[in-house]
């Protein structure tokens, strides 16, 4: 053991570094709270026409799950396709493919899973839970993706922006209504018919575009904070290693 004074010095340094880590994480999470607040301010108290999702989307379906032997935890070929499962969806609407990524071959993607292809800006929601209410908007990091049978796909028409559709579905009042329609005891399920019939308020495209601009600015800021968070995490680990070496 180092002397008590040295232990106190190390503890003080690590406590300050850990506090900085927590602040960075809190700041990142506040970005999502800010977007929900902006959405409420812009759309929550104003009456807009409520339109069924079947009229707002050119495509609403669910994914397909191949045999487990057809799913890999790494890309073995250059043209392998990322395969999304429910755990890749999140409460903040981001696709987290960094966590335990899975892949399918291009032949499976274009064959058995042909109808469940998804593309950048498709909106995803899990329809098998609990918990229900996890979402993702497909990123542009790959030109094509695929999803399993527990995920519903919403492909927006021109009258609604994908980013607005995502946040409209995530809006607490909307989400509560959707979940209240789920059936099942141990496993809650929403049917595709329920998804297609569900109505959401649709503001003018100009207001949707204004909201999309706010989202873009917040996401840009969160991206910079994310890099800062990674640097702080690296600093903390370096301090730990130095303190006890």
PDB file of C-alpha atoms in Angstrom:
ATOM      1  CA  UNK A   1       0.000   0.000   0.000  1.00  0.00           C
ATOM      2  CA  UNK A   2       1.218   3.525  -0.709  1.00  0.00           C
ATOM      3  CA  UNK A   3       1.298   5.963   2.217  1.00  0.00           C
ATOM      4  CA  UNK A   4      -2.068   7.351   3.314  1.00  0.00           C
ATOM      5  CA  UNK A   5      -1.261  10.818   1.968  1.00  0.00           C
ATOM      6  CA  UNK A   6      -0.528   9.300  -1.451  1.00  0.00           C
ATOM      7  CA  UNK A   7      -3.757   7.273  -1.312  1.00  0.00           C
ATOM      8  CA  UNK A   8      -5.692  10.484  -0.609  1.00  0.00           C
ATOM      9  CA  UNK A   9      -3.972  12.280  -3.494  1.00  0.00           C
ATOM     10  CA  UNK A  10      -4.791   9.450  -5.897  1.00  0.00           C
ATOM     11  CA  UNK A  11      -8.387   9.235  -4.645  1.00  0.00           C
ATOM     12  CA  UNK A  12      -8.872  12.993  -5.059  1.00  0.00           C
ATOM     13  CA  UNK A  13      -7.515  12.934  -8.605  1.00  0.00           C
ATOM     14  CA  UNK A  14      -9.629   9.953  -9.650  1.00  0.00           C
ATOM     15  CA  UNK A  15     -12.749  11.451  -8.040  1.00  0.00           C
ATOM     16  CA  UNK A  16     -12.350  14.647 -10.077  1.00  0.00           C
ATOM     17  CA  UNK A  17     -11.744  12.665 -13.257  1.00  0.00           C
ATOM     18  CA  UNK A  18     -14.777  10.466 -12.582  1.00  0.00           C
ATOM     19  CA  UNK A  19     -16.955  13.518 -11.965  1.00  0.00           C
ATOM     20  CA  UNK A  20     -15.894  14.837 -15.365  1.00  0.00           C
ATOM     21  CA  UNK A  21     -16.898  11.515 -16.937  1.00  0.00           C
ATOM     22  CA  UNK A  22     -20.334  11.718 -15.349  1.00  0.00           C
ATOM     23  CA  UNK A  23     -20.820  15.321 -16.471  1.00  0.00           C
ATOM     24  CA  UNK A  24     -19.978  14.404 -20.069  1.00  0.00           C
ATOM     25  CA  UNK A  25     -22.481  11.538 -20.004  1.00  0.00           C
ATOM     26  CA  UNK A  26     -25.167  13.749 -18.468  1.00  0.00           C
ATOM     27  CA  UNK A  27     -24.589  16.460 -21.076  1.00  0.00           C
ATOM     28  CA  UNK A  28     -24.944  13.881 -23.851  1.00  0.00           C
ATOM     29  CA  UNK A  29     -28.222  12.571 -22.390  1.00  0.00           C
ATOM     30  CA  UNK A  30     -29.585  16.101 -22.039  1.00  0.00           C
ATOM     31  CA  UNK A  31     -29.491  16.417 -25.824  1.00  0.00           C
ATOM     32  CA  UNK A  32     -32.340  13.919 -26.113  1.00  0.00           C
ATOM     33  CA  UNK A  33     -34.330  15.697 -23.395  1.00  0.00           C
ATOM     34  CA  UNK A  34     -33.833  18.965 -25.296  1.00  0.00           C
ATOM     35  CA  UNK A  35     -35.192  17.465 -28.530  1.00  0.00           C
ATOM     36  CA  UNK A  36     -38.256  16.114 -26.730  1.00  0.00           C
ATOM     37  CA  UNK A  37     -38.815  19.550 -25.222  1.00  0.00           C
ATOM     38  CA  UNK A  38     -38.513  21.260 -28.618  1.00  0.00           C
ATOM     39  CA  UNK A  39     -40.888  18.716 -30.162  1.00  0.00           C
ATOM     40  CA  UNK A  40     -43.443  19.378 -27.417  1.00  0.00           C
ATOM     41  CA  UNK A  41     -43.125  23.145 -27.836  1.00  0.00           C
ATOM     42  CA  UNK A  42     -43.539  23.014 -31.623  1.00  0.00           C
ATOM     43  CA  UNK A  43     -46.173  20.297 -31.966  1.00  0.00           C
ATOM     44  CA  UNK A  44     -47.558  19.298 -28.575  1.00  0.00           C
ATOM     45  CA  UNK A  45     -50.206  21.968 -28.007  1.00  0.00           C
ATOM     46  CA  UNK A  46     -51.292  22.599 -31.601  1.00  0.00           C
ATOM     47  CA  UNK A  47     -53.997  20.604 -33.375  1.00  0.00           C
ATOM     48  CA  UNK A  48     -52.751  19.156 -36.655  1.00  0.00           C
ATOM     49  CA  UNK A  49     -54.593  16.678 -38.902  1.00  0.00           C
ATOM     50  CA  UNK A  50     -54.148  13.116 -37.664  1.00  0.00           C
ATOM     51  CA  UNK A  51     -53.364  10.752 -40.519  1.00  0.00           C
ATOM     52  CA  UNK A  52     -52.966   6.944 -40.471  1.00  0.00           C
ATOM     53  CA  UNK A  53     -49.419   5.716 -40.842  1.00  0.00           C
ATOM     54  CA  UNK A  54     -50.554   3.660 -43.833  1.00  0.00           C
ATOM     55  CA  UNK A  55     -51.116   6.940 -45.729  1.00  0.00           C
ATOM     56  CA  UNK A  56     -47.860   8.487 -44.549  1.00  0.00           C
ATOM     57  CA  UNK A  57     -45.621   5.552 -45.379  1.00  0.00           C
ATOM     58  CA  UNK A  58     -45.069   3.836 -48.697  1.00  0.00           C
ATOM     59  CA  UNK A  59     -43.974   0.717 -46.877  1.00  0.00           C
ATOM     60  CA  UNK A  60     -44.828  -0.756 -43.475  1.00  0.00           C
ATOM     61  CA  UNK A  61     -43.765  -4.308 -42.786  1.00  0.00           C
ATOM     62  CA  UNK A  62     -41.650  -6.318 -40.402  1.00  0.00           C
ATOM     63  CA  UNK A  63     -38.355  -8.101 -40.770  1.00  0.00           C
ATOM     64  CA  UNK A  64     -37.516 -11.755 -41.206  1.00  0.00           C
ATOM     65  CA  UNK A  65     -35.249 -13.919 -39.102  1.00  0.00           C
ATOM     66  CA  UNK A  66     -33.126 -16.524 -40.875  1.00  0.00           C
ATOM     67  CA  UNK A  67     -31.669 -19.603 -39.240  1.00  0.00           C
ATOM     68  CA  UNK A  68     -29.128 -18.815 -36.538  1.00  0.00           C
ATOM     69  CA  UNK A  69     -26.430 -20.466 -38.651  1.00  0.00           C
ATOM     70  CA  UNK A  70     -27.008 -17.766 -41.308  1.00  0.00           C
ATOM     71  CA  UNK A  71     -26.245 -14.937 -38.852  1.00  0.00           C
ATOM     72  CA  UNK A  72     -22.607 -14.090 -38.153  1.00  0.00           C
ATOM     73  CA  UNK A  73     -21.023 -11.872 -35.530  1.00  0.00           C
ATOM     74  CA  UNK A  74     -18.502 -10.547 -38.039  1.00  0.00           C
ATOM     75  CA  UNK A  75     -18.449  -9.672 -41.740  1.00  0.00           C
ATOM     76  CA  UNK A  76     -16.727 -12.601 -43.432  1.00  0.00           C
ATOM     77  CA  UNK A  77     -17.146 -11.183 -46.941  1.00  0.00           C
ATOM     78  CA  UNK A  78     -16.837  -7.660 -48.340  1.00  0.00           C
ATOM     79  CA  UNK A  79     -20.476  -7.608 -49.437  1.00  0.00           C
ATOM     80  CA  UNK A  80     -21.966  -8.970 -46.178  1.00  0.00           C
ATOM     81  CA  UNK A  81     -24.935  -6.925 -44.926  1.00  0.00           C
ATOM     82  CA  UNK A  82     -25.482  -5.606 -41.354  1.00  0.00           C
ATOM     83  CA  UNK A  83     -28.394  -7.349 -39.634  1.00  0.00           C
ATOM     84  CA  UNK A  84     -30.279  -5.445 -36.932  1.00  0.00           C
ATOM     85  CA  UNK A  85     -31.887  -7.008 -33.879  1.00  0.00           C
ATOM     86  CA  UNK A  86     -34.049  -5.354 -31.214  1.00  0.00           C
ATOM     87  CA  UNK A  87     -31.078  -4.719 -28.937  1.00  0.00           C
ATOM     88  CA  UNK A  88     -29.597  -2.459 -31.631  1.00  0.00           C
ATOM     89  CA  UNK A  89     -32.568  -0.104 -31.220  1.00  0.00           C
ATOM     90  CA  UNK A  90     -32.535   2.417 -28.376  1.00  0.00           C
ATOM     91  CA  UNK A  91     -34.745   4.639 -26.266  1.00  0.00           C
ATOM     92  CA  UNK A  92     -33.292   7.746 -27.936  1.00  0.00           C
ATOM     93  CA  UNK A  93     -33.912   6.630 -31.519  1.00  0.00           C
ATOM     94  CA  UNK A  94     -30.313   5.844 -32.408  1.00  0.00           C
ATOM     95  CA  UNK A  95     -29.198   2.592 -33.997  1.00  0.00           C
ATOM     96  CA  UNK A  96     -26.402   1.213 -31.819  1.00  0.00           C
ATOM     97  CA  UNK A  97     -24.645  -1.190 -34.160  1.00  0.00           C
ATOM     98  CA  UNK A  98     -21.393  -0.954 -32.188  1.00  0.00           C
ATOM     99  CA  UNK A  99     -22.880  -3.280 -29.576  1.00  0.00           C
ATOM    100  CA  UNK A 100     -22.646  -6.935 -30.635  1.00  0.00           C
ATOM    101  CA  UNK A 101     -23.042  -6.393 -34.402  1.00  0.00           C
ATOM    102  CA  UNK A 102     -24.472  -9.194 -36.540  1.00  0.00           C
ATOM    103  CA  UNK A 103     -24.260  -9.825 -40.277  1.00  0.00           C
ATOM    104  CA  UNK A 104     -25.859 -11.889 -43.040  1.00  0.00           C
ATOM    105  CA  UNK A 105     -24.443 -12.844 -46.412  1.00  0.00           C
ATOM    106  CA  UNK A 106     -25.410 -10.914 -49.516  1.00  0.00           C
ATOM    107  CA  UNK A 107     -27.128 -14.006 -50.928  1.00  0.00           C
ATOM    108  CA  UNK A 108     -29.338 -14.344 -47.811  1.00  0.00           C
ATOM    109  CA  UNK A 109     -30.020 -10.584 -47.894  1.00  0.00           C
ATOM    110  CA  UNK A 110     -31.184 -10.715 -51.517  1.00  0.00           C
ATOM    111  CA  UNK A 111     -32.913 -14.078 -51.165  1.00  0.00           C
ATOM    112  CA  UNK A 112     -34.690 -15.161 -47.986  1.00  0.00           C
ATOM    113  CA  UNK A 113     -34.567 -11.660 -46.449  1.00  0.00           C
ATOM    114  CA  UNK A 114     -35.355  -9.726 -49.618  1.00  0.00           C
ATOM    115  CA  UNK A 115     -38.614  -8.235 -48.301  1.00  0.00           C
ATOM    116  CA  UNK A 116     -37.062  -7.008 -45.056  1.00  0.00           C
ATOM    117  CA  UNK A 117     -34.306  -4.861 -46.544  1.00  0.00           C
ATOM    118  CA  UNK A 118     -33.990  -1.425 -44.975  1.00  0.00           C
ATOM    119  CA  UNK A 119     -32.255   1.694 -46.210  1.00  0.00           C
ATOM    120  CA  UNK A 120     -30.911   4.932 -44.705  1.00  0.00           C
ATOM    121  CA  UNK A 121     -33.702   7.045 -43.162  1.00  0.00           C
ATOM    122  CA  UNK A 122     -36.102   4.134 -42.701  1.00  0.00           C
ATOM    123  CA  UNK A 123     -37.663   4.353 -39.219  1.00  0.00           C
ATOM    124  CA  UNK A 124     -37.587   1.194 -37.104  1.00  0.00           C
ATOM    125  CA  UNK A 125     -39.578   0.214 -34.006  1.00  0.00           C
ATOM    126  CA  UNK A 126     -39.682  -3.022 -32.061  1.00  0.00           C
ATOM    127  CA  UNK A 127     -43.137  -4.604 -32.077  1.00  0.00           C
ATOM    128  CA  UNK A 128     -42.293  -7.462 -29.711  1.00  0.00           C
ATOM    129  CA  UNK A 129     -41.533  -6.778 -26.066  1.00  0.00           C
ATOM    130  CA  UNK A 130     -41.295  -6.078 -23.275  1.00  0.00           C
ATOM    131  CA  UNK A 131     -40.155  -3.431 -23.397  1.00  0.00           C
ATOM    132  CA  UNK A 132     -41.884  -1.903 -26.390  1.00  0.00           C
ATOM    133  CA  UNK A 133     -40.864   1.565 -27.497  1.00  0.00           C
ATOM    134  CA  UNK A 134     -37.334   1.134 -28.810  1.00  0.00           C
ATOM    135  CA  UNK A 135     -36.570   2.956 -32.037  1.00  0.00           C
ATOM    136  CA  UNK A 136     -33.915   3.596 -34.615  1.00  0.00           C
ATOM    137  CA  UNK A 137     -33.509   5.625 -37.774  1.00  0.00           C
ATOM    138  CA  UNK A 138     -31.319   3.707 -40.198  1.00  0.00           C
ATOM    139  CA  UNK A 139     -27.973   5.521 -40.605  1.00  0.00           C
ATOM    140  CA  UNK A 140     -26.133   6.019 -43.877  1.00  0.00           C
ATOM    141  CA  UNK A 141     -23.040   4.108 -42.751  1.00  0.00           C
ATOM    142  CA  UNK A 142     -24.142   1.220 -45.037  1.00  0.00           C
ATOM    143  CA  UNK A 143     -26.295   1.476 -48.175  1.00  0.00           C
ATOM    144  CA  UNK A 144     -28.481  -1.487 -47.218  1.00  0.00           C
ATOM    145  CA  UNK A 145     -29.353  -3.257 -43.964  1.00  0.00           C
ATOM    146  CA  UNK A 146     -31.699  -6.015 -42.862  1.00  0.00           C
ATOM    147  CA  UNK A 147     -33.800  -6.564 -39.730  1.00  0.00           C
ATOM    148  CA  UNK A 148     -35.344  -9.436 -37.784  1.00  0.00           C
ATOM    149  CA  UNK A 149     -39.034 -10.253 -37.347  1.00  0.00           C
ATOM    150  CA  UNK A 150     -39.437  -8.310 -34.083  1.00  0.00           C
ATOM    151  CA  UNK A 151     -38.821  -4.980 -35.834  1.00  0.00           C
ATOM    152  CA  UNK A 152     -41.348  -2.959 -37.864  1.00  0.00           C
ATOM    153  CA  UNK A 153     -40.156  -0.857 -40.797  1.00  0.00           C
ATOM    154  CA  UNK A 154     -41.707   2.532 -41.644  1.00  0.00           C
ATOM    155  CA  UNK A 155     -40.640   4.121 -44.951  1.00  0.00           C
ATOM    156  CA  UNK A 156     -41.906   7.703 -45.058  1.00  0.00           C
ATOM    157  CA  UNK A 157     -43.498   9.327 -48.104  1.00  0.00           C
ATOM    158  CA  UNK A 158     -42.567  12.827 -49.216  1.00  0.00           C
ATOM    159  CA  UNK A 159     -45.285  14.486 -47.130  1.00  0.00           C
ATOM    160  CA  UNK A 160     -43.515  13.528 -43.895  1.00  0.00           C
ATOM    161  CA  UNK A 161     -39.839  13.734 -42.976  1.00  0.00           C
ATOM    162  CA  UNK A 162     -38.306  10.572 -41.517  1.00  0.00           C
ATOM    163  CA  UNK A 163     -36.826  12.496 -38.577  1.00  0.00           C
ATOM    164  CA  UNK A 164     -40.261  13.952 -37.752  1.00  0.00           C
ATOM    165  CA  UNK A 165     -41.850  10.497 -38.063  1.00  0.00           C
ATOM    166  CA  UNK A 166     -39.271   9.088 -35.641  1.00  0.00           C
ATOM    167  CA  UNK A 167     -39.898  11.738 -33.002  1.00  0.00           C
ATOM    168  CA  UNK A 168     -43.667  11.660 -33.495  1.00  0.00           C
ATOM    169  CA  UNK A 169     -43.664   7.926 -32.747  1.00  0.00           C
ATOM    170  CA  UNK A 170     -41.355   8.439 -29.758  1.00  0.00           C
ATOM    171  CA  UNK A 171     -43.489  11.261 -28.340  1.00  0.00           C
ATOM    172  CA  UNK A 172     -44.675   9.949 -24.924  1.00  0.00           C
ATOM    173  CA  UNK A 173     -48.408  10.443 -25.565  1.00  0.00           C
ATOM    174  CA  UNK A 174     -48.165   8.720 -28.947  1.00  0.00           C
ATOM    175  CA  UNK A 175     -46.068   5.892 -27.573  1.00  0.00           C
ATOM    176  CA  UNK A 176     -48.452   5.322 -24.656  1.00  0.00           C
ATOM    177  CA  UNK A 177     -51.365   4.994 -27.078  1.00  0.00           C
ATOM    178  CA  UNK A 178     -49.486   2.511 -29.230  1.00  0.00           C
ATOM    179  CA  UNK A 179     -48.343   0.391 -26.305  1.00  0.00           C
ATOM    180  CA  UNK A 180     -51.876   0.374 -24.856  1.00  0.00           C
ATOM    181  CA  UNK A 181     -52.977  -1.521 -27.988  1.00  0.00           C
ATOM    182  CA  UNK A 182     -50.389  -4.273 -27.517  1.00  0.00           C
ATOM    183  CA  UNK A 183     -51.649  -7.747 -26.727  1.00  0.00           C
ATOM    184  CA  UNK A 184     -50.041 -10.560 -24.777  1.00  0.00           C
ATOM    185  CA  UNK A 185     -49.185 -11.374 -21.178  1.00  0.00           C
ATOM    186  CA  UNK A 186     -45.549 -12.354 -20.898  1.00  0.00           C
ATOM    187  CA  UNK A 187     -44.718 -11.042 -24.358  1.00  0.00           C
ATOM    188  CA  UNK A 188     -46.331  -7.863 -25.663  1.00  0.00           C
ATOM    189  CA  UNK A 189     -46.956  -7.658 -29.398  1.00  0.00           C
ATOM    190  CA  UNK A 190     -48.115  -5.016 -31.845  1.00  0.00           C
ATOM    191  CA  UNK A 191     -49.446  -6.249 -35.179  1.00  0.00           C
ATOM    192  CA  UNK A 192     -48.596  -4.670 -38.526  1.00  0.00           C
ATOM    193  CA  UNK A 193     -52.293  -3.884 -38.934  1.00  0.00           C
ATOM    194  CA  UNK A 194     -52.219  -1.874 -35.699  1.00  0.00           C
ATOM    195  CA  UNK A 195     -49.102  -0.055 -36.910  1.00  0.00           C
ATOM    196  CA  UNK A 196     -50.712   0.788 -40.254  1.00  0.00           C
ATOM    197  CA  UNK A 197     -53.965   2.010 -38.677  1.00  0.00           C
ATOM    198  CA  UNK A 198     -52.299   4.157 -36.021  1.00  0.00           C
ATOM    199  CA  UNK A 199     -52.695   7.918 -36.524  1.00  0.00           C
ATOM    200  CA  UNK A 200     -50.187  10.673 -35.819  1.00  0.00           C
ATOM    201  CA  UNK A 201     -50.535  14.458 -36.175  1.00  0.00           C
ATOM    202  CA  UNK A 202     -48.907  15.825 -39.325  1.00  0.00           C
ATOM    203  CA  UNK A 203     -47.827  19.492 -39.312  1.00  0.00           C
ATOM    204  CA  UNK A 204     -46.911  21.429 -42.480  1.00  0.00           C
ATOM    205  CA  UNK A 205     -43.678  20.343 -44.130  1.00  0.00           C
ATOM    206  CA  UNK A 206     -42.106  23.735 -43.366  1.00  0.00           C
ATOM    207  CA  UNK A 207     -42.501  23.121 -39.616  1.00  0.00           C
ATOM    208  CA  UNK A 208     -41.125  19.615 -39.958  1.00  0.00           C
ATOM    209  CA  UNK A 209     -38.084  21.042 -41.779  1.00  0.00           C
ATOM    210  CA  UNK A 210     -37.594  23.610 -39.025  1.00  0.00           C
ATOM    211  CA  UNK A 211     -37.598  20.814 -36.450  1.00  0.00           C
ATOM    212  CA  UNK A 212     -35.209  18.756 -38.584  1.00  0.00           C
ATOM    213  CA  UNK A 213     -32.789  21.715 -38.527  1.00  0.00           C
ATOM    214  CA  UNK A 214     -32.877  21.752 -34.721  1.00  0.00           C
ATOM    215  CA  UNK A 215     -32.238  18.012 -34.643  1.00  0.00           C
ATOM    216  CA  UNK A 216     -29.258  18.372 -36.986  1.00  0.00           C
ATOM    217  CA  UNK A 217     -27.689  21.072 -34.781  1.00  0.00           C
ATOM    218  CA  UNK A 218     -28.225  19.093 -31.587  1.00  0.00           C
ATOM    219  CA  UNK A 219     -26.845  15.903 -33.156  1.00  0.00           C
ATOM    220  CA  UNK A 220     -23.774  17.778 -34.379  1.00  0.00           C
ATOM    221  CA  UNK A 221     -23.182  19.061 -30.851  1.00  0.00           C
ATOM    222  CA  UNK A 222     -23.732  15.583 -29.410  1.00  0.00           C
ATOM    223  CA  UNK A 223     -21.233  14.181 -31.882  1.00  0.00           C
ATOM    224  CA  UNK A 224     -18.583  16.605 -30.640  1.00  0.00           C
ATOM    225  CA  UNK A 225     -19.501  15.796 -27.042  1.00  0.00           C
ATOM    226  CA  UNK A 226     -19.258  12.108 -27.839  1.00  0.00           C
ATOM    227  CA  UNK A 227     -15.688  12.545 -29.012  1.00  0.00           C
ATOM    228  CA  UNK A 228     -14.922  14.563 -25.890  1.00  0.00           C
ATOM    229  CA  UNK A 229     -16.477  11.795 -23.769  1.00  0.00           C
ATOM    230  CA  UNK A 230     -14.257   9.184 -25.394  1.00  0.00           C
ATOM    231  CA  UNK A 231     -11.202  11.332 -24.656  1.00  0.00           C
ATOM    232  CA  UNK A 232     -12.237  11.716 -21.010  1.00  0.00           C
ATOM    233  CA  UNK A 233     -12.830   7.970 -20.706  1.00  0.00           C
ATOM    234  CA  UNK A 234      -9.362   7.342 -22.132  1.00  0.00           C
ATOM    235  CA  UNK A 235      -7.859   9.854 -19.712  1.00  0.00           C
ATOM    236  CA  UNK A 236      -9.582   8.167 -16.768  1.00  0.00           C
ATOM    237  CA  UNK A 237      -8.268   4.738 -17.759  1.00  0.00           C
ATOM    238  CA  UNK A 238      -4.766   6.180 -18.185  1.00  0.00           C
ATOM    239  CA  UNK A 239      -4.960   7.744 -14.738  1.00  0.00           C
ATOM    240  CA  UNK A 240      -6.051   4.436 -13.243  1.00  0.00           C
ATOM    241  CA  UNK A 241      -3.181   2.611 -14.880  1.00  0.00           C
ATOM    242  CA  UNK A 242      -0.649   5.210 -13.776  1.00  0.00           C
ATOM    243  CA  UNK A 243      -1.993   5.426 -10.235  1.00  0.00           C
ATOM    244  CA  UNK A 244      -1.624   1.712  -9.580  1.00  0.00           C
ATOM    245  CA  UNK A 245       1.500   0.906 -11.572  1.00  0.00           C
TER     246      UNK A 245
END
